[in-house]
Amino acid sequence: MAPILYLDYDGVLHPPDVRATKAEPLRPRVYEKGQPTDRPLFEHASLLVTILAAFPEVRISLATSWVRTLGYEFAVQQLPPALQNRVVGTIWQGWMLKFPPPRRHDAITADAEERGVGRWLALDDDVEGWPSNRRHLLVAPKNPWQGLSQPGLAEELSAAIKLLCTGERLEVQLAERLNYRSLRSTFSTERAASRPRGLHIGAKNGRKP
């Protein structure tokens, strides 16, 4: 089976606070300080295209809340063609769509186990619930407003994907090559309190309705 990249959108390919109103449910926008902006969505998608160009075998599974909120087809269509062609599915289907696990880590690992995915990596700004012995499977920006453009993150992702494709041990090799550090739980707690989690419709003051 091809190596899988579980991909999030918000906080990775564009800023973390993305909302769609009930009046325009298919027109999500980036919000800053509670107000809609004209900042482009998917502004870092071309960077992901460039990174993955060296790894043609890698496929993408969507872990983004866009699937649950706006539908799978719509979520796929927002990506550049080069990324669309890699998408093979989403974690948000079947029982997980009806009874979503409380944390993204749980949803991703459940999907990987059910599908028998042996080699996978998550690109996601949601670090909550990732146990320390599995954080080598997660590449996450510490600044979700910079997302994938955060200095050094593209290099970290590229190195991790290379290890994934060659079958090397991510937990050992990534630490040696990149001075990989575990994400601090305090950082996770502070960030969780400072912004909404994922795209949603009809939210007010940065909170889900």
Coordinates of C-alpha atoms in Angstrom, one line a residue:
M1 CA 0.0 0.0 0.0
A2 CA 1.2 3.5 -0.8
P3 CA 2.3 5.8 2.0
I4 CA -0.5 8.0 3.2
L5 CA -0.4 11.7 4.2
Y6 CA -3.3 12.6 6.4
L7 CA -4.0 16.2 5.5
D8 CA -5.6 19.0 7.5
Y9 CA -6.4 22.3 5.9
D10 CA -7.0 25.0 8.5
G11 CA -3.8 26.1 10.2
V12 CA -1.7 24.2 7.6
L13 CA -2.6 25.4 4.1
H14 CA -4.0 28.7 5.3
P15 CA -4.7 30.4 8.7
P16 CA -6.6 28.5 11.4
D17 CA -9.8 30.5 11.7
V18 CA -11.9 29.7 8.7
R19 CA -15.7 30.1 8.8
A20 CA -18.7 29.8 6.5
T21 CA -21.9 31.6 7.2
K22 CA -25.4 30.1 7.0
A23 CA -26.1 32.6 4.2
E24 CA -23.0 31.5 2.2
P25 CA -22.2 28.0 3.4
L26 CA -20.0 27.3 0.3
R27 CA -18.0 30.4 0.7
P28 CA -15.7 29.9 3.6
R29 CA -13.4 32.8 4.5
V30 CA -10.4 33.5 6.7
Y31 CA -11.3 35.4 9.9
E32 CA -9.0 37.6 11.9
K33 CA -10.0 39.0 15.3
G34 CA -13.5 37.8 14.7
Q35 CA -13.9 39.6 11.4
P36 CA -14.0 38.1 7.8
T37 CA -11.0 39.0 5.6
D38 CA -10.0 38.7 1.9
R39 CA -7.0 36.7 2.8
P40 CA -6.8 33.8 0.3
L41 CA -7.6 30.3 1.2
F42 CA -5.1 27.5 0.4
E43 CA -2.3 30.0 0.1
H44 CA 0.3 27.4 1.0
A45 CA -1.1 24.6 -1.1
S46 CA 1.5 25.2 -3.9
L47 CA 4.2 24.7 -1.3
L48 CA 2.8 21.2 -0.5
V49 CA 2.7 20.5 -4.3
T50 CA 6.4 21.3 -4.5
I51 CA 7.3 19.1 -1.5
L52 CA 5.3 16.1 -2.7
A53 CA 6.7 16.4 -6.3
A54 CA 9.7 14.4 -5.2
F55 CA 7.5 11.6 -3.8
P56 CA 5.1 10.5 -6.5
E57 CA 4.0 7.4 -4.5
V58 CA 2.5 9.4 -1.7
R59 CA -1.3 9.6 -1.5
I60 CA -3.5 11.9 0.5
S61 CA -6.4 11.1 2.9
L62 CA -8.4 14.1 4.0
A63 CA -8.5 14.6 7.8
T64 CA -9.8 18.1 7.6
S65 CA -13.1 19.3 9.1
W66 CA -14.0 20.7 5.7
V67 CA -15.2 17.2 4.8
R68 CA -17.6 17.0 7.7
T69 CA -18.8 20.6 7.2
L70 CA -18.9 21.1 3.4
G71 CA -18.7 17.5 2.0
Y72 CA -16.0 15.4 0.5
E73 CA -16.3 16.4 -3.1
F74 CA -16.3 20.1 -2.3
A75 CA -13.3 19.7 0.0
V76 CA -11.3 17.8 -2.7
Q77 CA -12.2 20.4 -5.4
Q78 CA -10.6 23.2 -3.4
L79 CA -7.1 21.7 -3.8
P80 CA -4.8 22.3 -6.8
P81 CA -5.1 19.6 -9.4
A82 CA -1.7 18.1 -8.5
L83 CA -3.0 17.5 -5.0
Q84 CA -6.5 16.4 -6.0
N85 CA -4.9 13.6 -8.1
R86 CA -3.3 12.2 -4.9
V87 CA -6.5 12.1 -2.8
V88 CA -7.7 8.6 -2.2
G89 CA -10.3 9.2 0.5
T90 CA -11.1 10.7 3.9
I91 CA -11.2 9.6 7.5
W92 CA -14.7 11.1 7.7
Q93 CA -16.9 8.3 6.5
G94 CA -18.9 5.4 7.8
W95 CA -19.2 5.2 11.6
M96 CA -16.6 8.0 12.1
L97 CA -18.8 10.4 10.3
K98 CA -21.7 9.6 12.6
F99 CA -19.7 9.1 15.8
P100 CA -16.5 11.1 15.4
P101 CA -13.8 10.4 17.9
P102 CA -13.1 13.2 20.3
R103 CA -9.6 13.8 19.0
R104 CA -8.0 13.9 15.5
H105 CA -5.3 11.5 16.6
D106 CA -7.9 8.9 17.5
A107 CA -9.7 9.4 14.2
I108 CA -6.6 9.1 12.1
T109 CA -5.2 6.0 13.9
A110 CA -8.6 4.3 13.8
D111 CA -8.7 4.9 10.0
A112 CA -5.2 3.7 9.5
E113 CA -5.9 0.5 11.5
E114 CA -9.2 -0.2 9.7
R115 CA -7.6 0.2 6.2
G116 CA -4.4 -1.6 7.1
V117 CA -2.2 1.5 6.3
G118 CA 1.3 0.6 7.3
R119 CA 3.0 3.8 6.4
W120 CA 1.5 7.1 7.2
L121 CA 2.1 10.6 8.4
A122 CA -0.2 13.4 9.6
L123 CA 0.2 17.1 8.6
D124 CA -2.1 18.8 11.0
D125 CA -2.0 21.8 13.5
D126 CA -4.2 19.9 16.0
V127 CA -1.7 18.4 18.4
E128 CA -4.1 17.6 21.2
G129 CA -4.3 14.0 22.2
W130 CA -1.1 12.8 20.4
P131 CA 0.8 10.6 22.9
S132 CA 4.5 11.3 23.1
N133 CA 5.4 7.9 21.7
R134 CA 3.4 8.7 18.5
R135 CA 4.3 12.3 17.9
H136 CA 6.9 11.2 15.3
L137 CA 3.9 10.5 13.1
L138 CA 2.8 14.2 13.2
V139 CA 4.2 17.2 11.5
A140 CA 2.6 20.3 13.0
P141 CA 3.2 24.0 12.7
K142 CA 3.7 25.7 16.0
N143 CA 2.3 28.9 14.5
P144 CA -1.0 28.0 12.7
W145 CA -1.2 31.5 11.2
Q146 CA 1.9 30.7 9.2
G147 CA 1.0 27.1 8.7
L148 CA 3.2 25.2 6.2
S149 CA 5.1 28.4 5.4
Q150 CA 6.5 28.5 9.0
P151 CA 10.3 28.6 8.7
G152 CA 11.7 25.1 8.7
L153 CA 8.4 23.3 8.5
A154 CA 8.6 22.4 4.8
E155 CA 12.1 20.9 5.4
E156 CA 10.8 18.9 8.3
L157 CA 7.9 17.6 6.3
S158 CA 10.0 16.7 3.3
A159 CA 12.5 14.8 5.5
A160 CA 9.7 13.0 7.3
I161 CA 8.1 12.0 4.0
K162 CA 11.4 10.8 2.7
L163 CA 11.9 8.5 5.7
L164 CA 8.3 7.3 5.3
C165 CA 8.8 6.4 1.7
T166 CA 12.2 4.6 2.3
G167 CA 10.8 2.7 5.3
E168 CA 13.2 4.1 7.8
R169 CA 12.1 4.6 11.4
L170 CA 10.6 8.0 11.8
E171 CA 11.0 8.2 15.5
V172 CA 14.7 7.6 15.4
Q173 CA 15.9 9.1 12.1
L174 CA 13.7 12.3 12.3
A175 CA 15.1 13.1 15.7
E176 CA 18.7 12.7 14.6
R177 CA 18.3 14.7 11.3
L178 CA 16.1 17.5 12.5
N179 CA 16.7 17.7 16.2
Y180 CA 13.0 16.8 16.5
R181 CA 11.4 18.0 19.7
S182 CA 8.1 16.8 21.2
L183 CA 5.4 19.5 21.2
R184 CA 4.8 20.8 24.7
S185 CA 1.4 20.1 26.2
T186 CA 1.3 23.7 27.5
F187 CA 1.6 25.0 24.0
S188 CA -1.2 22.8 23.0
T189 CA -3.4 24.0 25.8
E190 CA -2.7 27.7 25.2
R191 CA -3.4 27.4 21.5
A192 CA -6.6 25.4 22.0
A193 CA -7.9 28.2 24.2
S194 CA -7.0 30.9 21.7
R195 CA -8.7 29.8 18.5
P196 CA -11.6 27.7 17.1
R197 CA -10.9 24.2 16.0
G198 CA -11.6 23.7 12.3
L199 CA -14.0 25.1 9.8
H200 CA -17.6 25.5 10.9
I201 CA -20.8 27.2 9.8
G202 CA -22.7 29.9 11.7
A203 CA -20.1 30.4 14.5
K204 CA -20.0 33.5 16.6
N205 CA -17.1 34.9 18.5
G206 CA -14.8 32.1 17.4
R207 CA -16.9 29.4 19.0
K208 CA -18.9 26.6 17.5
P209 CA -22.7 27.0 17.7

